[in-house]
Structures are given as structure tokens and as C-alpha cells.
């Protein structure tokens, strides 16, 4: 029997263009085989297989449609997912009946057809089809259809991963990451975790005034133990909505990792935390590249000089090419306005990157230095400081959430003053 799993039980009345910013949960390690009738559909499926959300899936594409699928599975086991492109109504139903005789139990079937009809859709569902997609299809249509098969309505929303990386060392990317995460948790009331991936020199523990005995190193060096309960024990509570997966920041061992070393950690965090902020160190390795490409959104932090401009451009180009179905990375300029230092104007940066910076953070050594030395966020020192508002702007853009509107009262100014003194 062909089984199916759907998010919606009623068909949509019309097909609309997909948003490149929609949140689609990544598919697990599954096998997917597609049998296409047209080269256009085959190209769309091939492009979908290169999308980050199908990075763990094993995809194989063949031509020949329904007939080729039926013949192939007479002598071979069926995969987790079969994608079938077909033409007329009768061809679909007759072909599915034949496929059912050779299809393994538990295999899910996605049909790509050209007939937009509710009655046909219901008949396909009755026969066990998992999804019916109207041709012509785009890569994101295929990605959405496959990934949604493994997202049950009862499951918790999969958390978004936000990766923050510096275009160059010393540009303050970690400081920005920690303050943005603070804004996401405090101002947007979104449960979040900061994962400090700089195991040797990470500063998240210092910035949040935390010194946990365990952290991310315990997870990455014990991949077989990684599950929700294990990670919960490693998290350090910073606020009601913010937790920290701290780096040991010690040099008693060498932190060399394979490209997939953090996969199980990120996958597990996704199941329990709505927002995961990765503080990615400025280094280029298999796992840092994988973390950036696999993130839902990326923020690049750059200083206004030539090396930062070159590096930002390189990172931008690589990520846009590797993530064709996602929105472009965001970037901000930091440490702008250092006295007597020649700088590249923001307009020149925007012209080279072909995108404007999300914010331009001024050089404010006194308040940033005080925050770093006291283990505080900028918002804790001054809730009304201009950079506090900038971090909130970044948080809103990265999460897609607006600021929670709070009712004002006669006590509001006093409350803000007390909060600023904490």
C-alpha cells in the first residue's frame, strides 16, 4: 500500500509563486527517485536536489514517467519517496494502480501533473498519493513538497538557524551576534540559544557573564550521546528566553572537526528551540562552510575597509550560488567612524556588494568596552542607546518578526531606567 502524509487536506484553489523567504524544514536522510516526462521538470528536480534543505537526501532522476517507474520497481525495492510526472487523468489513475502492486509499504508518492482539478486531487489522495503538484514546477516547489512529507502537523515548529560571521577577524562579529540574540530573546520574546562555535577562543561566556562547567565541546566530542535531554543539560540559562551553548575557550586540546561534526547538534537544537544563533568563528573549513550554507539566514559583519569589502563580496557570491532558493545574506557595517582611519563609505560597499547594509554601527569604544568588561549587553547598559535600536532592527529582519508593542504607562520611564541600571 502506498502511504501518504500531508499538511493540508484541502487543495489550494490556485497556484501562487513561492516566497524565497518561507521557512521549510530540512528533509532527513531519505532516498528520493524521480521519473520525469519532460526535461524542464527533470531540471527543476535536479536543481531541488542541490538545495540545502535536501542536502541529506539521496536523489536519483530518470526519464520515462510512470511507465519507467513501474518497470523499475518490478525487480528493485522502492525508495522512501517517488516523484512521478504524468500527463492525463486516466494515465495517472491506471498507472498508480499498477505501481501499487510493486510499491513497498511506507513509500510516499508525489505526482506532478498538469490537470488542476479538485476531484482528481481527492481521488489521488484516496489512492494513497502524498502530494499532487501542478506543472510546471520550480525547484522550490519540489523542495517544499518533499520536505513537507516529513513535517507532521503535531510536531513542534522547527527552529530557525541564524549564522553570524565576520568578514575578517576582529570586526566584532561575536559582539553583534550576542547582542542580536539578546534582542531576539528579550524584545521579541522568542526562545533562543546562542551556540559559540569558536571552541578555542569563544567570548559568549564572557559577554553573558556565564561560566558553565559544560558546553558545546561536550556535545561535539560525544556525537553518539547527542539528544534533546543531553543538550538541555549543557545549556546555560542567561535570561528567561535566552540560553547559551558555551565554548570551553581552552587550549588543552586541538579542535579539528569533519564537515558534519555539528550536524547532530544543530538538528537537535532545531527540535526544541525556535531560534538558534550561531556565532561562527572567522575561519574557512568544511564545517564552517557547511554551517553557513545550511543556515536559514546569514548575517555578515564587516568593517569599512578594503579587505572586509573583498571578503564580504566573496562570501556573498559563494552563499548566493550555493543557496539559489534562499534570500541573499544580510550584512552590516561595524566600527564605523574610527578617528583618523580612512574608510570605504557605505555607499561604495553597497555598490560593490549590490546590496545595502542592514545597519551601520558606529565606533563607540566607551560603551562597547564597558559592556565587554562587565559581561553585559549594550541594552543592559543603555536601553535607549542608538546601537540598542540597531540590534533590534537586525533581530527583526533576521527573524521576520516585528517588535512586540507594549502598553505605555506612567511607570514606563521609571521601569526603563531601572532596566538600564541592571
Short mmCIF file of C-alpha atoms in Angstrom, two decimals:
data_model
loop_
_atom_site.label_atom_id
_atom_site.label_comp_id
_atom_site.label_asym_id
_atom_site.label_seq_id
_atom_site.Cartn_x
_atom_site.Cartn_y
_atom_site.Cartn_z
CA UNK A 1 0.00 0.00 0.00
CA UNK A 2 1.31 3.44 -0.91
CA UNK A 3 1.09 5.67 2.15
CA UNK A 4 0.84 9.41 2.29
CA UNK A 5 1.40 12.27 4.71
CA UNK A 6 0.08 15.78 4.16
CA UNK A 7 -0.01 19.08 5.98
CA UNK A 8 -3.29 20.17 4.33
CA UNK A 9 -6.28 18.04 3.45
CA UNK A 10 -7.88 20.54 1.07
CA UNK A 11 -6.31 21.68 -2.22
CA UNK A 12 -5.43 25.27 -2.85
CA UNK A 13 -7.69 26.97 -5.39
CA UNK A 14 -4.83 28.45 -7.33
CA UNK A 15 -1.08 28.15 -7.64
CA UNK A 16 0.97 31.12 -6.47
CA UNK A 17 4.64 31.86 -6.82
CA UNK A 18 6.62 30.63 -3.81
CA UNK A 19 8.36 33.01 -1.49
CA UNK A 20 12.11 32.58 -1.28
CA UNK A 21 11.94 33.57 2.38
CA UNK A 22 9.44 30.92 3.51
CA UNK A 23 10.54 28.57 6.22
CA UNK A 24 10.78 24.96 5.02
CA UNK A 25 12.10 22.35 7.42
CA UNK A 26 15.01 20.31 6.01
CA UNK A 27 14.32 16.74 4.97
CA UNK A 28 16.00 13.87 6.84
CA UNK A 29 18.31 11.29 5.26
CA UNK A 30 15.90 9.73 2.77
CA UNK A 31 16.14 8.27 -0.72
CA UNK A 32 14.21 10.06 -3.46
CA UNK A 33 13.77 8.82 -7.02
CA UNK A 34 12.12 10.92 -9.71
CA UNK A 35 10.67 9.71 -13.01
CA UNK A 36 10.14 12.66 -15.31
CA UNK A 37 8.42 13.12 -18.65
CA UNK A 38 9.94 16.48 -19.62
CA UNK A 39 13.43 17.91 -19.46
CA UNK A 40 12.03 21.02 -17.75
CA UNK A 41 10.72 19.02 -14.80
CA UNK A 42 13.92 16.98 -14.66
CA UNK A 43 15.93 20.21 -14.48
CA UNK A 44 13.71 21.54 -11.67
CA UNK A 45 14.12 18.32 -9.68
CA UNK A 46 17.88 18.37 -10.27
CA UNK A 47 18.05 21.96 -9.01
CA UNK A 48 15.96 20.99 -5.97
CA UNK A 49 18.44 18.25 -5.15
CA UNK A 50 21.13 20.92 -4.83
CA UNK A 51 19.07 22.93 -2.33
CA UNK A 52 20.42 22.94 1.24
CA UNK A 53 17.16 21.56 2.63
CA UNK A 54 17.59 18.38 0.61
CA UNK A 55 21.28 18.18 1.43
CA UNK A 56 20.87 14.92 3.34
CA UNK A 57 18.57 13.28 0.79
CA UNK A 58 19.90 10.93 -1.88
CA UNK A 59 18.27 11.91 -5.17
CA UNK A 60 18.19 9.96 -8.44
CA UNK A 61 16.46 11.20 -11.61
CA UNK A 62 15.29 9.12 -14.56
CA UNK A 63 13.18 9.86 -17.61
CA UNK A 64 10.15 7.85 -18.70
CA UNK A 65 7.49 8.87 -16.19
CA UNK A 66 5.02 6.39 -14.74
CA UNK A 67 5.84 3.54 -17.13
CA UNK A 68 9.54 3.70 -16.29
CA UNK A 69 8.77 3.68 -12.56
CA UNK A 70 6.53 0.62 -12.78
CA UNK A 71 9.14 -1.27 -14.79
CA UNK A 72 12.00 -0.24 -12.47
CA UNK A 73 10.31 -1.46 -9.30
CA UNK A 74 9.30 -4.87 -10.62
CA UNK A 75 12.76 -6.08 -9.63
CA UNK A 76 14.04 -3.41 -7.23
CA UNK A 77 12.91 -2.07 -3.84
CA UNK A 78 11.19 1.30 -3.81
CA UNK A 79 12.80 4.34 -2.13
CA UNK A 80 11.36 6.48 0.65
CA UNK A 81 9.90 8.93 -1.87
CA UNK A 82 8.91 8.54 -5.52
CA UNK A 83 8.30 11.63 -7.68
CA UNK A 84 6.21 10.89 -10.79
CA UNK A 85 5.49 13.23 -13.65
CA UNK A 86 2.49 12.21 -15.72
CA UNK A 87 0.02 13.61 -18.22
CA UNK A 88 -3.71 12.82 -18.48
CA UNK A 89 -6.20 11.90 -15.74
CA UNK A 90 -6.65 8.28 -16.84
CA UNK A 91 -2.90 7.74 -17.19
CA UNK A 92 -2.43 8.83 -13.56
CA UNK A 93 -5.06 6.58 -12.02
CA UNK A 94 -4.27 3.47 -14.08
CA UNK A 95 -0.57 3.94 -13.54
CA UNK A 96 -0.97 4.34 -9.77
CA UNK A 97 -2.97 1.13 -9.58
CA UNK A 98 -0.14 -0.71 -11.34
CA UNK A 99 2.51 0.99 -9.22
CA UNK A 100 0.74 -0.04 -6.03
CA UNK A 101 1.32 -3.71 -6.92
CA UNK A 102 5.12 -3.27 -6.92
CA UNK A 103 5.50 -0.49 -4.33
CA UNK A 104 6.86 -1.23 -0.86
CA UNK A 105 4.79 -0.34 2.20
CA UNK A 106 5.67 3.09 3.56
CA UNK A 107 6.86 4.57 0.26
CA UNK A 108 5.47 8.04 -0.33
CA UNK A 109 4.48 9.23 -3.78
CA UNK A 110 4.45 12.76 -5.17
CA UNK A 111 2.67 13.23 -8.50
CA UNK A 112 3.45 16.11 -10.85
CA UNK A 113 0.63 16.67 -13.32
CA UNK A 114 -0.99 19.30 -15.50
CA UNK A 115 -4.67 18.87 -14.54
CA UNK A 116 -5.84 21.35 -11.91
CA UNK A 117 -8.97 19.62 -10.65
CA UNK A 118 -10.25 19.14 -7.10
CA UNK A 119 -11.97 15.84 -7.82
CA UNK A 120 -8.77 14.39 -9.29
CA UNK A 121 -6.83 15.60 -6.29
CA UNK A 122 -9.23 13.88 -3.88
CA UNK A 123 -9.09 10.66 -5.87
CA UNK A 124 -5.30 10.72 -5.78
CA UNK A 125 -5.34 11.19 -2.01
CA UNK A 126 -7.83 8.32 -1.67
CA UNK A 127 -5.40 6.09 -3.58
CA UNK A 128 -2.55 6.96 -1.26
CA UNK A 129 -0.71 9.78 -3.04
CA UNK A 130 1.19 12.03 -0.65
CA UNK A 131 1.10 15.22 -2.72
CA UNK A 132 -0.06 16.46 -6.10
CA UNK A 133 1.84 19.37 -7.65
CA UNK A 134 0.66 21.27 -10.71
CA UNK A 135 3.20 21.55 -13.54
CA UNK A 136 5.23 23.45 -14.50
CA UNK A 137 7.18 23.16 -11.25
CA UNK A 138 10.11 25.13 -9.88
CA UNK A 139 12.91 23.82 -7.70
CA UNK A 140 11.33 25.31 -4.57
CA UNK A 141 8.04 23.52 -5.38
CA UNK A 142 9.86 20.20 -5.32
CA UNK A 143 11.80 21.10 -2.16
CA UNK A 144 8.61 22.12 -0.37
CA UNK A 145 6.72 19.00 -1.41
CA UNK A 146 9.44 16.55 -0.33
CA UNK A 147 10.26 18.32 2.94
CA UNK A 148 6.61 18.66 3.96
CA UNK A 149 6.22 14.89 3.81
CA UNK A 150 8.34 14.67 6.94
CA UNK A 151 6.75 17.54 8.88
CA UNK A 152 3.74 16.33 10.84
CA UNK A 153 1.09 18.82 11.98
CA UNK A 154 1.61 17.66 15.58
CA UNK A 155 5.34 18.34 15.54
CA UNK A 156 6.76 21.47 17.08
CA UNK A 157 7.81 24.19 14.70
CA UNK A 158 11.34 23.62 13.50
CA UNK A 159 13.69 26.27 14.81
CA UNK A 160 15.39 28.78 12.54
CA UNK A 161 19.17 28.83 12.43
CA UNK A 162 20.79 32.25 12.09
CA UNK A 163 24.53 32.26 11.38
CA UNK A 164 26.62 35.34 12.18
CA UNK A 165 30.14 35.51 10.77
CA UNK A 166 32.80 38.19 10.45
CA UNK A 167 34.18 39.13 7.05
CA UNK A 168 37.55 39.49 8.78
CA UNK A 169 38.93 38.79 12.22
CA UNK A 170 38.43 41.49 14.84
CA UNK A 171 35.41 43.17 13.26
CA UNK A 172 33.15 42.49 16.26
CA UNK A 173 31.00 39.74 14.76
CA UNK A 174 30.69 37.91 18.09
CA UNK A 175 29.63 41.10 19.87
CA UNK A 176 26.98 41.71 17.21
CA UNK A 177 25.79 38.08 17.36
CA UNK A 178 25.41 38.15 21.14
CA UNK A 179 23.58 41.48 21.21
CA UNK A 180 21.26 40.46 18.37
CA UNK A 181 20.44 37.21 20.17
CA UNK A 182 19.71 39.23 23.31
CA UNK A 183 17.28 41.42 21.31
CA UNK A 184 15.59 38.36 19.80
CA UNK A 185 15.07 36.88 23.26
CA UNK A 186 14.20 39.99 25.27
CA UNK A 187 12.47 42.32 22.83
CA UNK A 188 10.85 39.74 20.55
CA UNK A 189 10.20 37.22 23.37
CA UNK A 190 11.46 34.36 21.21
CA UNK A 191 13.14 31.44 22.99
CA UNK A 192 16.68 31.39 21.66
CA UNK A 193 20.05 29.74 22.13
CA UNK A 194 23.48 31.08 21.24
CA UNK A 195 25.93 28.40 20.09
CA UNK A 196 29.51 29.63 20.41
CA UNK A 197 31.38 27.71 17.70
CA UNK A 198 34.79 29.24 18.46
CA UNK A 199 35.77 26.46 20.85
CA UNK A 200 39.30 27.74 21.47
CA UNK A 201 38.71 31.48 21.83
CA UNK A 202 34.93 31.98 22.16
CA UNK A 203 33.71 35.02 24.10
CA UNK A 204 29.98 34.29 24.55
CA UNK A 205 30.52 33.09 28.12
CA UNK A 206 32.33 36.31 28.97
CA UNK A 207 29.81 38.55 27.23
CA UNK A 208 26.86 36.95 29.04
CA UNK A 209 28.77 36.71 32.34
CA UNK A 210 28.44 32.91 32.36
CA UNK A 211 30.99 30.26 33.31
CA UNK A 212 29.24 26.92 32.77
CA UNK A 213 31.21 23.74 33.51
CA UNK A 214 29.93 22.14 30.30
CA UNK A 215 29.14 23.34 26.82
CA UNK A 216 29.28 22.66 23.13
CA UNK A 217 32.59 20.78 23.30
CA UNK A 218 30.94 18.04 25.36
CA UNK A 219 28.44 17.56 22.55
CA UNK A 220 30.75 17.70 19.57
CA UNK A 221 33.17 15.20 21.09
CA UNK A 222 30.32 12.83 22.08
CA UNK A 223 28.15 12.68 18.94
CA UNK A 224 26.55 9.37 19.97
CA UNK A 225 25.12 10.96 23.12
CA UNK A 226 23.55 13.99 21.43
CA UNK A 227 19.81 14.18 22.04
CA UNK A 228 17.41 16.72 23.50
CA UNK A 229 17.98 15.73 27.12
CA UNK A 230 21.76 15.76 26.74
CA UNK A 231 21.83 19.23 25.16
CA UNK A 232 19.44 20.59 27.78
CA UNK A 233 22.00 19.67 30.45
CA UNK A 234 24.70 21.55 28.56
CA UNK A 235 22.74 24.78 28.15
CA UNK A 236 23.43 27.71 30.45
CA UNK A 237 20.44 29.94 31.22
CA UNK A 238 21.12 33.63 30.55
CA UNK A 239 17.58 35.04 30.71
CA UNK A 240 14.03 33.69 30.65
CA UNK A 241 14.18 33.38 26.87
CA UNK A 242 17.92 33.08 26.17
CA UNK A 243 20.27 30.13 26.71
CA UNK A 244 23.92 29.60 25.90
CA UNK A 245 25.81 26.65 24.50
CA UNK A 246 29.21 27.91 25.58
CA UNK A 247 32.66 27.24 24.17
CA UNK A 248 35.32 25.96 26.59
CA UNK A 249 37.81 28.64 25.42
CA UNK A 250 40.75 26.47 26.47
CA UNK A 251 43.76 25.22 24.55
CA UNK A 252 44.20 21.81 26.19
CA UNK A 253 43.08 20.06 23.01
CA UNK A 254 43.02 20.69 19.26
CA UNK A 255 39.61 21.41 17.76
CA UNK A 256 39.82 19.79 14.35
CA UNK A 257 36.43 18.65 13.04
CA UNK A 258 34.97 16.99 9.99
CA UNK A 259 32.44 18.81 7.82
CA UNK A 260 29.45 17.10 9.50
CA UNK A 261 30.68 17.37 13.10
CA UNK A 262 27.96 19.81 14.22
CA UNK A 263 25.05 18.39 12.20
CA UNK A 264 23.50 16.35 15.01
CA UNK A 265 23.80 19.28 17.43
CA UNK A 266 22.06 21.69 15.07
CA UNK A 267 19.36 19.16 14.15
CA UNK A 268 18.61 18.50 17.81
CA UNK A 269 18.52 22.19 18.71
CA UNK A 270 16.04 22.78 15.87
CA UNK A 271 13.54 20.45 17.52
CA UNK A 272 13.43 22.36 20.82
CA UNK A 273 14.45 25.97 20.17
CA UNK A 274 12.57 28.42 17.91
CA UNK A 275 15.76 30.38 17.22
CA UNK A 276 19.39 29.25 17.17
CA UNK A 277 22.08 31.90 16.70
CA UNK A 278 25.43 30.51 15.57
CA UNK A 279 28.48 32.57 16.47
CA UNK A 280 30.68 31.33 13.61
CA UNK A 281 34.44 31.98 14.00
CA UNK A 282 36.38 33.67 11.23
CA UNK A 283 37.98 30.62 9.66
CA UNK A 284 37.37 28.65 6.48
CA UNK A 285 36.89 24.92 6.87
CA UNK A 286 34.45 22.24 5.80
CA UNK A 287 32.26 22.63 8.86
CA UNK A 288 32.13 26.45 8.85
CA UNK A 289 31.18 26.46 5.17
CA UNK A 290 28.54 23.79 5.83
CA UNK A 291 27.13 25.72 8.80
CA UNK A 292 26.77 28.90 6.74
CA UNK A 293 25.19 27.22 3.72
CA UNK A 294 22.75 25.22 5.87
CA UNK A 295 21.60 28.20 7.97
CA UNK A 296 18.18 29.71 7.36
CA UNK A 297 19.60 33.23 7.41
CA UNK A 298 23.10 34.66 7.48
CA UNK A 299 24.46 37.95 8.79
CA UNK A 300 27.95 39.05 7.70
CA UNK A 301 29.64 41.63 9.90
CA UNK A 302 32.23 43.82 8.17
CA UNK A 303 34.40 46.82 8.94
CA UNK A 304 34.64 49.60 6.32
CA UNK A 305 38.00 48.73 4.72
CA UNK A 306 39.20 47.06 1.52
CA UNK A 307 39.94 43.60 2.94
CA UNK A 308 36.47 43.44 4.51
CA UNK A 309 34.89 44.55 1.25
CA UNK A 310 36.69 41.84 -0.70
CA UNK A 311 35.85 39.14 1.84
CA UNK A 312 32.21 40.20 2.14
CA UNK A 313 31.87 40.08 -1.64
CA UNK A 314 33.43 36.60 -1.78
CA UNK A 315 31.18 35.25 1.00
CA UNK A 316 28.12 36.85 -0.61
CA UNK A 317 28.84 35.35 -4.02
CA UNK A 318 29.50 31.87 -2.65
CA UNK A 319 26.38 31.80 -0.48
CA UNK A 320 24.10 33.14 -3.22
CA UNK A 321 25.39 30.48 -5.63
CA UNK A 322 25.05 27.73 -3.01
CA UNK A 323 21.58 28.85 -1.84
CA UNK A 324 19.66 29.78 -5.01
CA UNK A 325 16.25 29.29 -3.36
CA UNK A 326 17.00 31.40 -0.26
CA UNK A 327 17.13 35.14 0.18
CA UNK A 328 20.54 36.75 -0.08
CA UNK A 329 22.65 37.06 3.08
CA UNK A 330 22.38 40.24 5.10
CA UNK A 331 25.37 42.29 6.15
CA UNK A 332 26.08 45.18 8.48
CA UNK A 333 28.98 47.57 8.80
CA UNK A 334 30.54 47.78 12.25
CA UNK A 335 33.11 50.03 13.95
CA UNK A 336 32.36 52.86 11.54
CA UNK A 337 33.89 56.25 12.26
CA UNK A 338 37.22 55.42 13.93
CA UNK A 339 39.05 58.76 14.18
CA UNK A 340 41.74 59.38 11.54
CA UNK A 341 41.16 55.99 9.88
CA UNK A 342 40.44 56.11 6.14
CA UNK A 343 37.21 54.21 5.46
CA UNK A 344 35.23 52.98 2.49
CA UNK A 345 31.81 54.71 2.56
CA UNK A 346 28.69 52.60 2.99
CA UNK A 347 27.51 53.65 -0.48
CA UNK A 348 30.66 52.19 -2.04
CA UNK A 349 30.19 48.99 -0.06
CA UNK A 350 26.60 48.74 -1.29
CA UNK A 351 27.66 49.31 -4.90
CA UNK A 352 30.25 46.51 -4.78
CA UNK A 353 28.04 44.04 -2.91
CA UNK A 354 24.94 45.08 -4.90
CA UNK A 355 23.07 45.25 -1.62
CA UNK A 356 22.77 47.82 1.15
CA UNK A 357 23.95 47.12 4.71
CA UNK A 358 21.11 46.36 7.09
CA UNK A 359 22.58 48.87 9.59
CA UNK A 360 25.77 50.87 10.04
CA UNK A 361 27.01 50.56 13.62
CA UNK A 362 29.18 53.47 14.77
CA UNK A 363 32.50 53.13 16.58
CA UNK A 364 31.57 53.54 20.25
CA UNK A 365 34.59 52.30 22.24
CA UNK A 366 33.41 53.51 25.64
CA UNK A 367 30.04 51.75 25.81
CA UNK A 368 31.19 48.63 23.94
CA UNK A 369 34.29 48.36 26.09
CA UNK A 370 32.30 48.76 29.29
CA UNK A 371 29.82 46.11 28.17
CA UNK A 372 32.58 43.63 27.31
CA UNK A 373 34.44 44.13 30.58
CA UNK A 374 31.27 43.92 32.69
CA UNK A 375 29.78 40.89 30.94
CA UNK A 376 26.75 42.89 29.78
CA UNK A 377 24.84 43.66 26.62
CA UNK A 378 24.57 47.18 25.24
CA UNK A 379 20.85 47.21 26.08
CA UNK A 380 21.66 46.46 29.73
CA UNK A 381 23.97 49.46 29.95
CA UNK A 382 21.72 51.81 27.97
CA UNK A 383 18.28 50.72 26.79
CA UNK A 384 17.91 53.93 24.78
CA UNK A 385 21.34 53.89 23.09
CA UNK A 386 21.21 54.12 19.30
CA UNK A 387 23.03 50.80 18.83
CA UNK A 388 20.42 49.07 21.00
CA UNK A 389 17.83 50.03 18.40
CA UNK A 390 20.13 48.82 15.62
CA UNK A 391 20.47 45.38 17.19
CA UNK A 392 16.69 45.21 17.42
CA UNK A 393 16.41 46.13 13.73
CA UNK A 394 18.77 43.30 12.84
CA UNK A 395 16.81 40.90 15.06
CA UNK A 396 13.55 41.84 13.38
CA UNK A 397 14.95 41.38 9.86
CA UNK A 398 16.58 38.04 10.66
CA UNK A 399 13.51 36.57 12.35
CA UNK A 400 10.85 38.24 10.24
CA UNK A 401 9.15 39.47 13.40
CA UNK A 402 8.13 42.97 14.34
CA UNK A 403 8.74 44.42 17.76
CA UNK A 404 6.16 43.45 20.36
CA UNK A 405 4.13 46.54 21.10
CA UNK A 406 3.97 47.30 24.79
CA UNK A 407 1.35 49.39 26.50
CA UNK A 408 2.82 52.54 27.96
CA UNK A 409 2.01 53.74 31.42
CA UNK A 410 3.07 56.40 33.88
CA UNK A 411 5.66 53.94 35.25
CA UNK A 412 7.26 53.21 31.85
CA UNK A 413 10.09 55.79 32.15
CA UNK A 414 10.94 54.53 35.64
CA UNK A 415 10.93 50.91 34.51
CA UNK A 416 13.28 51.72 31.63
CA UNK A 417 15.66 53.50 33.98
CA UNK A 418 15.71 50.54 36.37
CA UNK A 419 16.28 48.14 33.47
CA UNK A 420 19.18 50.24 32.21
CA UNK A 421 20.86 50.10 35.65
CA UNK A 422 20.74 46.29 35.84
#
